[in-house]
Amino acid sequence: MKLLHGKVAIVTGSSRGIGAEIALTLANAGVKVVINYLQNESAADEVCAAITSAGGECVAVQADVSNSDEVRKLFDATFEHFKQIDILVNNAGILLFKEIAEIRDDEFDRIVDVNIKSVFYTLREAGTRLADHGRVVNISSTVTRLMLPKYGAYAATKAAVEQMTRIFAREAGKRGITANTVSPGPVDTELFRAGKTVADIERMAAMAALGRLGKPDDIAQVVLFLVSDEARWITGQDIGINGGII
């Protein structure tokens, strides 16, 4: 992991939850981190403060990654601050927990914008602006492998992310860039708990062979491995991080 010192990473949606944990973990390995956030500036600043207080380097950049112009500005700001981009982690996403028959057009449009378009826009920028031998990790979900009611729209968006990642891995491989997805199971975050009853949460925790919900650090450690040189021969893959749900 020492080879990560001096590398620069963009982590989208990293002001809280899994994204914040990924940012902190990368920073602890010597990576200079761009904390991307949409609205919660104070939370982004708290993550940055934790990084800098531990001797790391970071900058918080506001950008709506569902908007192509703002994604371009996010990459521009990263170059302005750190002069390079070596790692892209697409973590920004929203969860829609509704049966397909109940989903409104505007809700479906929004989850497509945030979960699919954001990844497309950042991959498009990374295709020309990520450093040679760079690393891309996109966050998918174990729900793409399951038939869980109320996850139809969400699972569809994450399946799209997985396929885009595979194709990008082929396209960017000529520059030594790797691209993979990680697919967490239920992780105990604010995003996961939204719209669920206690019974829902307990039932999903019990699905894991290890008998608990995941923790953000469970995901962050795998992301750290995938962006390291130790994972240089892994690309175009989807890694399940789900405690044995499937």
PDB file of C-alpha atoms in Angstrom:
ATOM      1  CA  MET A   1       0.000   0.000   0.000  1.00  0.00           C
ATOM      2  CA  LYS A   2       3.015   2.314   0.295  1.00  0.00           C
ATOM      3  CA  LEU A   3       2.801   2.834  -3.462  1.00  0.00           C
ATOM      4  CA  LEU A   4      -0.408   4.803  -2.873  1.00  0.00           C
ATOM      5  CA  HIS A   5       1.469   7.695  -1.282  1.00  0.00           C
ATOM      6  CA  GLY A   6       1.081  10.744  -3.508  1.00  0.00           C
ATOM      7  CA  LYS A   7      -1.799   9.288  -5.509  1.00  0.00           C
ATOM      8  CA  VAL A   8      -4.910  11.442  -5.955  1.00  0.00           C
ATOM      9  CA  ALA A   9      -8.465  10.121  -5.647  1.00  0.00           C
ATOM     10  CA  ILE A  10     -11.914  11.494  -6.347  1.00  0.00           C
ATOM     11  CA  VAL A  11     -14.546   9.824  -4.175  1.00  0.00           C
ATOM     12  CA  THR A  12     -18.047  10.873  -5.174  1.00  0.00           C
ATOM     13  CA  GLY A  13     -20.670  11.210  -2.473  1.00  0.00           C
ATOM     14  CA  SER A  14     -18.057  11.037   0.259  1.00  0.00           C
ATOM     15  CA  SER A  15     -19.398  13.393   2.905  1.00  0.00           C
ATOM     16  CA  ARG A  16     -20.982  10.532   4.881  1.00  0.00           C
ATOM     17  CA  GLY A  17     -21.582   6.791   5.057  1.00  0.00           C
ATOM     18  CA  ILE A  18     -19.587   4.383   2.925  1.00  0.00           C
ATOM     19  CA  GLY A  19     -18.104   7.193   0.826  1.00  0.00           C
ATOM     20  CA  ALA A  20     -16.708   8.987   3.865  1.00  0.00           C
ATOM     21  CA  GLU A  21     -15.190   5.754   5.174  1.00  0.00           C
ATOM     22  CA  ILE A  22     -13.578   5.069   1.791  1.00  0.00           C
ATOM     23  CA  ALA A  23     -12.127   8.584   1.728  1.00  0.00           C
ATOM     24  CA  LEU A  24     -10.703   8.225   5.242  1.00  0.00           C
ATOM     25  CA  THR A  25      -9.249   4.792   4.470  1.00  0.00           C
ATOM     26  CA  LEU A  26      -7.562   5.980   1.273  1.00  0.00           C
ATOM     27  CA  ALA A  27      -6.181   9.029   3.074  1.00  0.00           C
ATOM     28  CA  ASN A  28      -4.725   6.799   5.797  1.00  0.00           C
ATOM     29  CA  ALA A  29      -2.867   4.961   3.011  1.00  0.00           C
ATOM     30  CA  GLY A  30      -1.311   8.201   1.785  1.00  0.00           C
ATOM     31  CA  VAL A  31      -3.785   9.150  -0.938  1.00  0.00           C
ATOM     32  CA  LYS A  32      -4.716  12.795  -1.488  1.00  0.00           C
ATOM     33  CA  VAL A  33      -8.513  12.800  -1.526  1.00  0.00           C
ATOM     34  CA  VAL A  34     -11.174  14.965  -3.127  1.00  0.00           C
ATOM     35  CA  ILE A  35     -14.299  14.824  -0.988  1.00  0.00           C
ATOM     36  CA  ASN A  36     -17.260  15.306  -3.316  1.00  0.00           C
ATOM     37  CA  TYR A  37     -20.600  16.358  -1.877  1.00  0.00           C
ATOM     38  CA  LEU A  38     -23.906  17.685  -3.154  1.00  0.00           C
ATOM     39  CA  GLN A  39     -25.454  19.684  -0.294  1.00  0.00           C
ATOM     40  CA  ASN A  40     -23.933  18.776   3.067  1.00  0.00           C
ATOM     41  CA  GLU A  41     -20.910  21.061   3.116  1.00  0.00           C
ATOM     42  CA  SER A  42     -20.441  20.806   6.881  1.00  0.00           C
ATOM     43  CA  ALA A  43     -20.270  16.998   6.735  1.00  0.00           C
ATOM     44  CA  ALA A  44     -17.747  17.163   3.879  1.00  0.00           C
ATOM     45  CA  ASP A  45     -15.658  19.634   5.873  1.00  0.00           C
ATOM     46  CA  GLU A  46     -15.727  17.276   8.871  1.00  0.00           C
ATOM     47  CA  VAL A  47     -14.351  14.419   6.769  1.00  0.00           C
ATOM     48  CA  CYS A  48     -11.642  16.719   5.401  1.00  0.00           C
ATOM     49  CA  ALA A  49     -10.789  17.911   8.894  1.00  0.00           C
ATOM     50  CA  ALA A  50     -10.376  14.335  10.078  1.00  0.00           C
ATOM     51  CA  ILE A  51      -8.024  13.642   7.172  1.00  0.00           C
ATOM     52  CA  THR A  52      -5.911  16.737   7.647  1.00  0.00           C
ATOM     53  CA  SER A  53      -5.705  16.290  11.410  1.00  0.00           C
ATOM     54  CA  ALA A  54      -4.197  12.855  10.762  1.00  0.00           C
ATOM     55  CA  GLY A  55      -1.589  14.387   8.444  1.00  0.00           C
ATOM     56  CA  GLY A  56      -3.329  13.727   5.132  1.00  0.00           C
ATOM     57  CA  GLU A  57      -4.326  16.010   2.281  1.00  0.00           C
ATOM     58  CA  CYS A  58      -7.826  16.630   0.999  1.00  0.00           C
ATOM     59  CA  VAL A  59     -10.162  19.183  -0.495  1.00  0.00           C
ATOM     60  CA  ALA A  60     -13.962  19.268  -0.465  1.00  0.00           C
ATOM     61  CA  VAL A  61     -15.597  20.009  -3.818  1.00  0.00           C
ATOM     62  CA  GLN A  62     -19.311  20.589  -4.287  1.00  0.00           C
ATOM     63  CA  ALA A  63     -20.688  19.053  -7.479  1.00  0.00           C
ATOM     64  CA  ASP A  64     -23.903  17.421  -8.592  1.00  0.00           C
ATOM     65  CA  VAL A  65     -22.462  14.377 -10.337  1.00  0.00           C
ATOM     66  CA  SER A  66     -25.769  13.723 -12.126  1.00  0.00           C
ATOM     67  CA  ASN A  67     -24.942  16.836 -14.187  1.00  0.00           C
ATOM     68  CA  SER A  68     -22.264  16.508 -16.874  1.00  0.00           C
ATOM     69  CA  ASP A  69     -21.096  20.131 -16.597  1.00  0.00           C
ATOM     70  CA  GLU A  70     -20.586  19.790 -12.861  1.00  0.00           C
ATOM     71  CA  VAL A  71     -18.689  16.524 -13.282  1.00  0.00           C
ATOM     72  CA  ARG A  72     -16.345  18.325 -15.659  1.00  0.00           C
ATOM     73  CA  LYS A  73     -15.893  21.064 -13.043  1.00  0.00           C
ATOM     74  CA  LEU A  74     -15.173  18.408 -10.397  1.00  0.00           C
ATOM     75  CA  PHE A  75     -12.342  17.002 -12.502  1.00  0.00           C
ATOM     76  CA  ASP A  76     -11.109  20.532 -13.265  1.00  0.00           C
ATOM     77  CA  ALA A  77     -11.045  21.389  -9.552  1.00  0.00           C
ATOM     78  CA  THR A  78      -9.107  18.219  -8.804  1.00  0.00           C
ATOM     79  CA  PHE A  79      -6.446  19.111 -11.362  1.00  0.00           C
ATOM     80  CA  GLU A  80      -6.310  22.642 -10.018  1.00  0.00           C
ATOM     81  CA  HIS A  81      -5.608  21.424  -6.489  1.00  0.00           C
ATOM     82  CA  PHE A  82      -3.551  18.259  -7.042  1.00  0.00           C
ATOM     83  CA  LYS A  83      -2.412  18.348 -10.727  1.00  0.00           C
ATOM     84  CA  GLN A  84      -3.416  14.745 -11.414  1.00  0.00           C
ATOM     85  CA  ILE A  85      -6.112  12.080 -10.915  1.00  0.00           C
ATOM     86  CA  ASP A  86      -5.090   8.478 -10.260  1.00  0.00           C
ATOM     87  CA  ILE A  87      -8.163   6.949  -8.620  1.00  0.00           C
ATOM     88  CA  LEU A  88     -11.896   7.357  -9.184  1.00  0.00           C
ATOM     89  CA  VAL A  89     -14.391   5.853  -6.751  1.00  0.00           C
ATOM     90  CA  ASN A  90     -18.015   6.244  -7.787  1.00  0.00           C
ATOM     91  CA  ASN A  91     -19.926   6.008  -4.537  1.00  0.00           C
ATOM     92  CA  ALA A  92     -22.656   8.651  -4.968  1.00  0.00           C
ATOM     93  CA  GLY A  93     -26.078   7.074  -5.179  1.00  0.00           C
ATOM     94  CA  ILE A  94     -29.623   7.073  -3.901  1.00  0.00           C
ATOM     95  CA  LEU A  95     -31.921   4.248  -2.874  1.00  0.00           C
ATOM     96  CA  LEU A  96     -35.549   3.918  -3.959  1.00  0.00           C
ATOM     97  CA  PHE A  97     -37.354   1.336  -1.801  1.00  0.00           C
ATOM     98  CA  LYS A  98     -40.709   0.914  -3.556  1.00  0.00           C
ATOM     99  CA  GLU A  99     -42.578  -1.686  -5.533  1.00  0.00           C
ATOM    100  CA  ILE A 100     -42.312  -1.082  -9.280  1.00  0.00           C
ATOM    101  CA  ALA A 101     -46.068  -0.531  -9.567  1.00  0.00           C
ATOM    102  CA  GLU A 102     -45.848   2.389  -7.112  1.00  0.00           C
ATOM    103  CA  ILE A 103     -42.870   4.262  -8.596  1.00  0.00           C
ATOM    104  CA  ARG A 104     -43.620   7.681 -10.122  1.00  0.00           C
ATOM    105  CA  ASP A 105     -41.927   8.910 -13.295  1.00  0.00           C
ATOM    106  CA  ASP A 106     -40.029  11.621 -11.422  1.00  0.00           C
ATOM    107  CA  GLU A 107     -38.719   9.106  -8.868  1.00  0.00           C
ATOM    108  CA  PHE A 108     -37.494   6.783 -11.608  1.00  0.00           C
ATOM    109  CA  ASP A 109     -35.898   9.652 -13.515  1.00  0.00           C
ATOM    110  CA  ARG A 110     -34.094  10.796 -10.382  1.00  0.00           C
ATOM    111  CA  ILE A 111     -32.589   7.409  -9.527  1.00  0.00           C
ATOM    112  CA  VAL A 112     -31.434   6.980 -13.137  1.00  0.00           C
ATOM    113  CA  ASP A 113     -29.843  10.439 -13.060  1.00  0.00           C
ATOM    114  CA  VAL A 114     -27.973   9.877  -9.811  1.00  0.00           C
ATOM    115  CA  ASN A 115     -27.067   6.199 -10.056  1.00  0.00           C
ATOM    116  CA  ILE A 116     -26.437   5.739 -13.788  1.00  0.00           C
ATOM    117  CA  LYS A 117     -25.718   9.109 -15.374  1.00  0.00           C
ATOM    118  CA  SER A 118     -23.240  10.096 -12.666  1.00  0.00           C
ATOM    119  CA  VAL A 119     -21.166   6.989 -13.354  1.00  0.00           C
ATOM    120  CA  PHE A 120     -21.362   7.500 -17.107  1.00  0.00           C
ATOM    121  CA  TYR A 121     -20.260  11.147 -16.831  1.00  0.00           C
ATOM    122  CA  THR A 122     -17.335  10.393 -14.515  1.00  0.00           C
ATOM    123  CA  LEU A 123     -16.191   7.426 -16.606  1.00  0.00           C
ATOM    124  CA  ARG A 124     -16.306   9.624 -19.705  1.00  0.00           C
ATOM    125  CA  GLU A 125     -14.003  12.140 -18.020  1.00  0.00           C
ATOM    126  CA  ALA A 126     -11.787   9.376 -16.625  1.00  0.00           C
ATOM    127  CA  GLY A 127     -11.382   7.892 -20.101  1.00  0.00           C
ATOM    128  CA  THR A 128      -9.132  10.784 -21.079  1.00  0.00           C
ATOM    129  CA  ARG A 129      -8.124  12.406 -17.781  1.00  0.00           C
ATOM    130  CA  LEU A 130      -7.293   9.554 -15.419  1.00  0.00           C
ATOM    131  CA  ALA A 131      -3.565   8.859 -15.212  1.00  0.00           C
ATOM    132  CA  ASP A 132      -2.108   5.816 -16.944  1.00  0.00           C
ATOM    133  CA  HIS A 133      -2.292   2.774 -14.651  1.00  0.00           C
ATOM    134  CA  GLY A 134      -5.098   4.468 -12.758  1.00  0.00           C
ATOM    135  CA  ARG A 135      -7.843   2.732 -10.823  1.00  0.00           C
ATOM    136  CA  VAL A 136     -11.639   2.918 -11.011  1.00  0.00           C
ATOM    137  CA  VAL A 137     -13.943   1.356  -8.437  1.00  0.00           C
ATOM    138  CA  ASN A 138     -17.694   1.729  -8.852  1.00  0.00           C
ATOM    139  CA  ILE A 139     -20.109   0.847  -6.082  1.00  0.00           C
ATOM    140  CA  SER A 140     -22.850  -1.562  -7.148  1.00  0.00           C
ATOM    141  CA  SER A 141     -25.006  -3.737  -4.881  1.00  0.00           C
ATOM    142  CA  THR A 142     -25.705  -7.365  -4.094  1.00  0.00           C
ATOM    143  CA  VAL A 143     -29.380  -6.704  -4.905  1.00  0.00           C
ATOM    144  CA  THR A 144     -28.514  -7.195  -8.595  1.00  0.00           C
ATOM    145  CA  ARG A 145     -28.129 -10.914  -7.754  1.00  0.00           C
ATOM    146  CA  LEU A 146     -31.319 -11.234  -5.724  1.00  0.00           C
ATOM    147  CA  MET A 147     -35.064 -10.935  -6.316  1.00  0.00           C
ATOM    148  CA  LEU A 148     -35.923  -8.587  -3.477  1.00  0.00           C
ATOM    149  CA  PRO A 149     -39.287  -6.795  -3.620  1.00  0.00           C
ATOM    150  CA  LYS A 150     -39.108  -2.963  -3.612  1.00  0.00           C
ATOM    151  CA  TYR A 151     -35.588  -2.951  -5.091  1.00  0.00           C
ATOM    152  CA  GLY A 152     -36.548  -3.130  -8.786  1.00  0.00           C
ATOM    153  CA  ALA A 153     -35.517   0.351  -9.897  1.00  0.00           C
ATOM    154  CA  TYR A 154     -32.441   0.444  -7.670  1.00  0.00           C
ATOM    155  CA  ALA A 155     -31.250  -2.974  -8.842  1.00  0.00           C
ATOM    156  CA  ALA A 156     -31.730  -1.929 -12.469  1.00  0.00           C
ATOM    157  CA  THR A 157     -29.497   1.119 -12.025  1.00  0.00           C
ATOM    158  CA  LYS A 158     -26.782  -0.891 -10.324  1.00  0.00           C
ATOM    159  CA  ALA A 159     -26.879  -3.562 -13.036  1.00  0.00           C
ATOM    160  CA  ALA A 160     -26.225  -0.781 -15.544  1.00  0.00           C
ATOM    161  CA  VAL A 161     -23.234   0.366 -13.478  1.00  0.00           C
ATOM    162  CA  GLU A 162     -21.781  -3.144 -13.505  1.00  0.00           C
ATOM    163  CA  GLN A 163     -22.038  -3.446 -17.280  1.00  0.00           C
ATOM    164  CA  MET A 164     -20.595   0.028 -17.939  1.00  0.00           C
ATOM    165  CA  THR A 165     -17.680  -0.881 -15.681  1.00  0.00           C
ATOM    166  CA  ARG A 166     -16.922  -4.061 -17.622  1.00  0.00           C
ATOM    167  CA  ILE A 167     -16.921  -2.226 -20.938  1.00  0.00           C
ATOM    168  CA  PHE A 168     -14.840   0.642 -19.555  1.00  0.00           C
ATOM    169  CA  ALA A 169     -12.306  -1.893 -18.268  1.00  0.00           C
ATOM    170  CA  ARG A 170     -11.882  -3.152 -21.840  1.00  0.00           C
ATOM    171  CA  GLU A 171     -11.648   0.339 -23.296  1.00  0.00           C
ATOM    172  CA  ALA A 172      -9.206   1.731 -20.725  1.00  0.00           C
ATOM    173  CA  GLY A 173      -7.078  -1.383 -20.355  1.00  0.00           C
ATOM    174  CA  LYS A 174      -4.744  -0.250 -23.104  1.00  0.00           C
ATOM    175  CA  ARG A 175      -3.553   2.479 -20.712  1.00  0.00           C
ATOM    176  CA  GLY A 176      -3.075   0.062 -17.839  1.00  0.00           C
ATOM    177  CA  ILE A 177      -6.212   1.333 -16.069  1.00  0.00           C
ATOM    178  CA  THR A 178      -8.257  -1.182 -14.093  1.00  0.00           C
ATOM    179  CA  ALA A 179     -11.979  -0.840 -13.430  1.00  0.00           C
ATOM    180  CA  ASN A 180     -14.050  -2.976 -11.086  1.00  0.00           C
ATOM    181  CA  THR A 181     -17.281  -2.868  -9.165  1.00  0.00           C
ATOM    182  CA  VAL A 182     -17.843  -3.863  -5.561  1.00  0.00           C
ATOM    183  CA  SER A 183     -21.282  -5.055  -4.520  1.00  0.00           C
ATOM    184  CA  PRO A 184     -22.042  -4.605  -0.836  1.00  0.00           C
ATOM    185  CA  GLY A 185     -24.865  -6.374   0.889  1.00  0.00           C
ATOM    186  CA  PRO A 186     -26.867  -4.434   3.480  1.00  0.00           C
ATOM    187  CA  VAL A 187     -24.560  -1.920   5.149  1.00  0.00           C
ATOM    188  CA  ASP A 188     -25.608  -0.059   8.279  1.00  0.00           C
ATOM    189  CA  THR A 189     -25.830   3.494   6.950  1.00  0.00           C
ATOM    190  CA  GLU A 190     -28.424   6.246   6.893  1.00  0.00           C
ATOM    191  CA  LEU A 191     -29.077   5.489   3.197  1.00  0.00           C
ATOM    192  CA  PHE A 192     -29.782   1.822   3.920  1.00  0.00           C
ATOM    193  CA  ARG A 193     -32.115   2.497   6.844  1.00  0.00           C
ATOM    194  CA  ALA A 194     -34.242   5.062   4.966  1.00  0.00           C
ATOM    195  CA  GLY A 195     -37.804   3.838   4.467  1.00  0.00           C
ATOM    196  CA  LYS A 196     -37.315   0.519   6.274  1.00  0.00           C
ATOM    197  CA  THR A 197     -38.938  -0.791   9.420  1.00  0.00           C
ATOM    198  CA  VAL A 198     -36.973  -2.400  12.246  1.00  0.00           C
ATOM    199  CA  ALA A 199     -38.355  -5.745  11.049  1.00  0.00           C
ATOM    200  CA  ASP A 200     -37.071  -5.061   7.511  1.00  0.00           C
ATOM    201  CA  ILE A 201     -33.592  -4.306   8.835  1.00  0.00           C
ATOM    202  CA  GLU A 202     -33.463  -7.323  11.141  1.00  0.00           C
ATOM    203  CA  ARG A 203     -34.632  -9.635   8.364  1.00  0.00           C
ATOM    204  CA  MET A 204     -31.959  -8.396   5.968  1.00  0.00           C
ATOM    205  CA  ALA A 205     -29.219  -8.662   8.581  1.00  0.00           C
ATOM    206  CA  ALA A 206     -30.228 -12.276   9.190  1.00  0.00           C
ATOM    207  CA  MET A 207     -29.785 -13.089   5.476  1.00  0.00           C
ATOM    208  CA  ALA A 208     -25.997 -12.894   5.802  1.00  0.00           C
ATOM    209  CA  ALA A 209     -24.087 -16.058   6.649  1.00  0.00           C
ATOM    210  CA  LEU A 210     -22.178 -13.960   9.173  1.00  0.00           C
ATOM    211  CA  GLY A 211     -25.447 -12.830  10.766  1.00  0.00           C
ATOM    212  CA  ARG A 212     -25.057  -9.057  10.758  1.00  0.00           C
ATOM    213  CA  LEU A 213     -25.257  -5.934   8.665  1.00  0.00           C
ATOM    214  CA  GLY A 214     -22.081  -4.810   6.969  1.00  0.00           C
ATOM    215  CA  LYS A 215     -20.098  -1.847   8.233  1.00  0.00           C
ATOM    216  CA  PRO A 216     -18.678   0.933   6.048  1.00  0.00           C
ATOM    217  CA  ASP A 217     -15.139  -0.215   6.873  1.00  0.00           C
ATOM    218  CA  ASP A 218     -15.925  -3.685   5.474  1.00  0.00           C
ATOM    219  CA  ILE A 219     -16.407  -2.016   2.097  1.00  0.00           C
ATOM    220  CA  ALA A 220     -13.603   0.533   2.370  1.00  0.00           C
ATOM    221  CA  GLN A 221     -10.926  -2.108   2.963  1.00  0.00           C
ATOM    222  CA  VAL A 222     -11.839  -3.938  -0.255  1.00  0.00           C
ATOM    223  CA  VAL A 223     -11.808  -0.676  -2.207  1.00  0.00           C
ATOM    224  CA  LEU A 224      -8.358   0.056  -0.769  1.00  0.00           C
ATOM    225  CA  PHE A 225      -7.112  -3.310  -2.033  1.00  0.00           C
ATOM    226  CA  LEU A 226      -8.570  -2.779  -5.521  1.00  0.00           C
ATOM    227  CA  VAL A 227      -6.846   0.597  -5.979  1.00  0.00           C
ATOM    228  CA  SER A 228      -3.510  -0.797  -4.813  1.00  0.00           C
ATOM    229  CA  ASP A 229      -0.798  -2.313  -6.970  1.00  0.00           C
ATOM    230  CA  GLU A 230      -1.534  -5.686  -5.372  1.00  0.00           C
ATOM    231  CA  ALA A 231      -4.770  -5.727  -7.412  1.00  0.00           C
ATOM    232  CA  ARG A 232      -3.105  -4.784 -10.709  1.00  0.00           C
ATOM    233  CA  TRP A 233      -4.302  -7.996 -12.449  1.00  0.00           C
ATOM    234  CA  ILE A 234      -7.952  -7.606 -11.415  1.00  0.00           C
ATOM    235  CA  THR A 235     -10.158  -5.703 -13.840  1.00  0.00           C
ATOM    236  CA  GLY A 236     -13.674  -5.927 -15.228  1.00  0.00           C
ATOM    237  CA  GLN A 237     -14.814  -7.822 -12.142  1.00  0.00           C
ATOM    238  CA  ASP A 238     -17.644  -7.481  -9.632  1.00  0.00           C
ATOM    239  CA  ILE A 239     -16.606  -8.292  -6.069  1.00  0.00           C
ATOM    240  CA  GLY A 240     -19.376  -9.257  -3.663  1.00  0.00           C
ATOM    241  CA  ILE A 241     -18.906  -7.856  -0.156  1.00  0.00           C
ATOM    242  CA  ASN A 242     -21.987  -9.151   1.566  1.00  0.00           C
ATOM    243  CA  GLY A 243     -21.165 -11.453   4.450  1.00  0.00           C
ATOM    244  CA  GLY A 244     -22.314 -14.499   2.501  1.00  0.00           C
ATOM    245  CA  ILE A 245     -25.829 -13.427   1.522  1.00  0.00           C
ATOM    246  CA  ILE A 246     -25.264 -15.036  -1.872  1.00  0.00           C
TER     247      ILE A 246
END
